[in-house]
């Protein structure tokens, strides 16, 4: 069973987008672009990113 974890290898800030990309087996750039679009047009902000970063488990 796959677990959603932050990425240790594909990280820019906290590894959230890289972890999501690894979980869904897609390119992290796609996830980052989608996040930026949601942040601009959907109101999802930096606070949500930080909360997700602290909630997601760390890779061992």
C-alpha atoms as a PDB file:
ATOM      1  CA  UNK A   1       0.000   0.000   0.000  1.00  0.00           C
ATOM      2  CA  UNK A   2       1.353   3.401  -1.005  1.00  0.00           C
ATOM      3  CA  UNK A   3       1.649   6.187   1.553  1.00  0.00           C
ATOM      4  CA  UNK A   4       1.568   9.878   0.800  1.00  0.00           C
ATOM      5  CA  UNK A   5       4.920  11.239   1.991  1.00  0.00           C
ATOM      6  CA  UNK A   6       6.977  14.327   1.350  1.00  0.00           C
ATOM      7  CA  UNK A   7       9.788  13.772  -1.104  1.00  0.00           C
ATOM      8  CA  UNK A   8      13.406  13.831   0.021  1.00  0.00           C
ATOM      9  CA  UNK A   9      14.754  13.778  -3.531  1.00  0.00           C
ATOM     10  CA  UNK A  10      12.387  16.061  -5.459  1.00  0.00           C
ATOM     11  CA  UNK A  11      11.914  19.040  -3.200  1.00  0.00           C
ATOM     12  CA  UNK A  12      11.970  22.776  -3.600  1.00  0.00           C
ATOM     13  CA  UNK A  13      10.623  23.929  -0.235  1.00  0.00           C
ATOM     14  CA  UNK A  14       9.188  21.130   1.868  1.00  0.00           C
ATOM     15  CA  UNK A  15       8.808  18.359  -0.710  1.00  0.00           C
ATOM     16  CA  UNK A  16       5.007  18.469  -0.731  1.00  0.00           C
ATOM     17  CA  UNK A  17       4.526  18.742  -4.490  1.00  0.00           C
ATOM     18  CA  UNK A  18       7.289  16.192  -5.103  1.00  0.00           C
ATOM     19  CA  UNK A  19       5.625  13.767  -2.688  1.00  0.00           C
ATOM     20  CA  UNK A  20       2.240  14.183  -4.324  1.00  0.00           C
ATOM     21  CA  UNK A  21       3.835  13.648  -7.732  1.00  0.00           C
ATOM     22  CA  UNK A  22       5.575  10.460  -6.542  1.00  0.00           C
ATOM     23  CA  UNK A  23       2.308   9.165  -5.080  1.00  0.00           C
ATOM     24  CA  UNK A  24       0.415   9.647  -8.348  1.00  0.00           C
ATOM     25  CA  UNK A  25       3.440   8.735 -10.557  1.00  0.00           C
ATOM     26  CA  UNK A  26       3.434  12.018 -12.455  1.00  0.00           C
ATOM     27  CA  UNK A  27       5.990  14.751 -13.021  1.00  0.00           C
ATOM     28  CA  UNK A  28       6.439  17.120 -10.073  1.00  0.00           C
ATOM     29  CA  UNK A  29       6.421  20.121 -12.410  1.00  0.00           C
ATOM     30  CA  UNK A  30       2.796  19.376 -13.288  1.00  0.00           C
ATOM     31  CA  UNK A  31       1.843  19.325  -9.616  1.00  0.00           C
ATOM     32  CA  UNK A  32       3.716  22.578  -8.975  1.00  0.00           C
ATOM     33  CA  UNK A  33       2.013  24.328 -11.905  1.00  0.00           C
ATOM     34  CA  UNK A  34      -1.396  23.088 -10.746  1.00  0.00           C
ATOM     35  CA  UNK A  35      -0.683  24.331  -7.224  1.00  0.00           C
ATOM     36  CA  UNK A  36       0.301  27.780  -8.494  1.00  0.00           C
ATOM     37  CA  UNK A  37      -2.851  27.956 -10.622  1.00  0.00           C
ATOM     38  CA  UNK A  38      -4.983  26.949  -7.634  1.00  0.00           C
ATOM     39  CA  UNK A  39      -3.193  29.484  -5.450  1.00  0.00           C
ATOM     40  CA  UNK A  40      -3.867  32.278  -7.924  1.00  0.00           C
ATOM     41  CA  UNK A  41      -7.389  31.396  -9.039  1.00  0.00           C
ATOM     42  CA  UNK A  42      -8.768  29.164  -6.309  1.00  0.00           C
ATOM     43  CA  UNK A  43      -7.579  30.945  -3.185  1.00  0.00           C
ATOM     44  CA  UNK A  44      -5.416  28.081  -1.911  1.00  0.00           C
ATOM     45  CA  UNK A  45      -2.469  29.831  -0.344  1.00  0.00           C
ATOM     46  CA  UNK A  46       0.858  29.380   1.325  1.00  0.00           C
ATOM     47  CA  UNK A  47      -0.854  28.501   4.605  1.00  0.00           C
ATOM     48  CA  UNK A  48      -2.449  25.426   2.997  1.00  0.00           C
ATOM     49  CA  UNK A  49       0.937  24.361   1.609  1.00  0.00           C
ATOM     50  CA  UNK A  50       2.536  24.669   5.046  1.00  0.00           C
ATOM     51  CA  UNK A  51      -0.266  22.723   6.712  1.00  0.00           C
ATOM     52  CA  UNK A  52       0.015  19.926   4.151  1.00  0.00           C
ATOM     53  CA  UNK A  53       3.803  19.909   4.621  1.00  0.00           C
ATOM     54  CA  UNK A  54       3.474  19.391   8.365  1.00  0.00           C
ATOM     55  CA  UNK A  55       0.680  16.830   8.066  1.00  0.00           C
ATOM     56  CA  UNK A  56       2.330  14.600   5.431  1.00  0.00           C
ATOM     57  CA  UNK A  57       4.643  11.944   6.842  1.00  0.00           C
ATOM     58  CA  UNK A  58       8.389  12.123   6.354  1.00  0.00           C
ATOM     59  CA  UNK A  59      10.306   9.510   4.348  1.00  0.00           C
ATOM     60  CA  UNK A  60      12.602   7.370   6.418  1.00  0.00           C
END
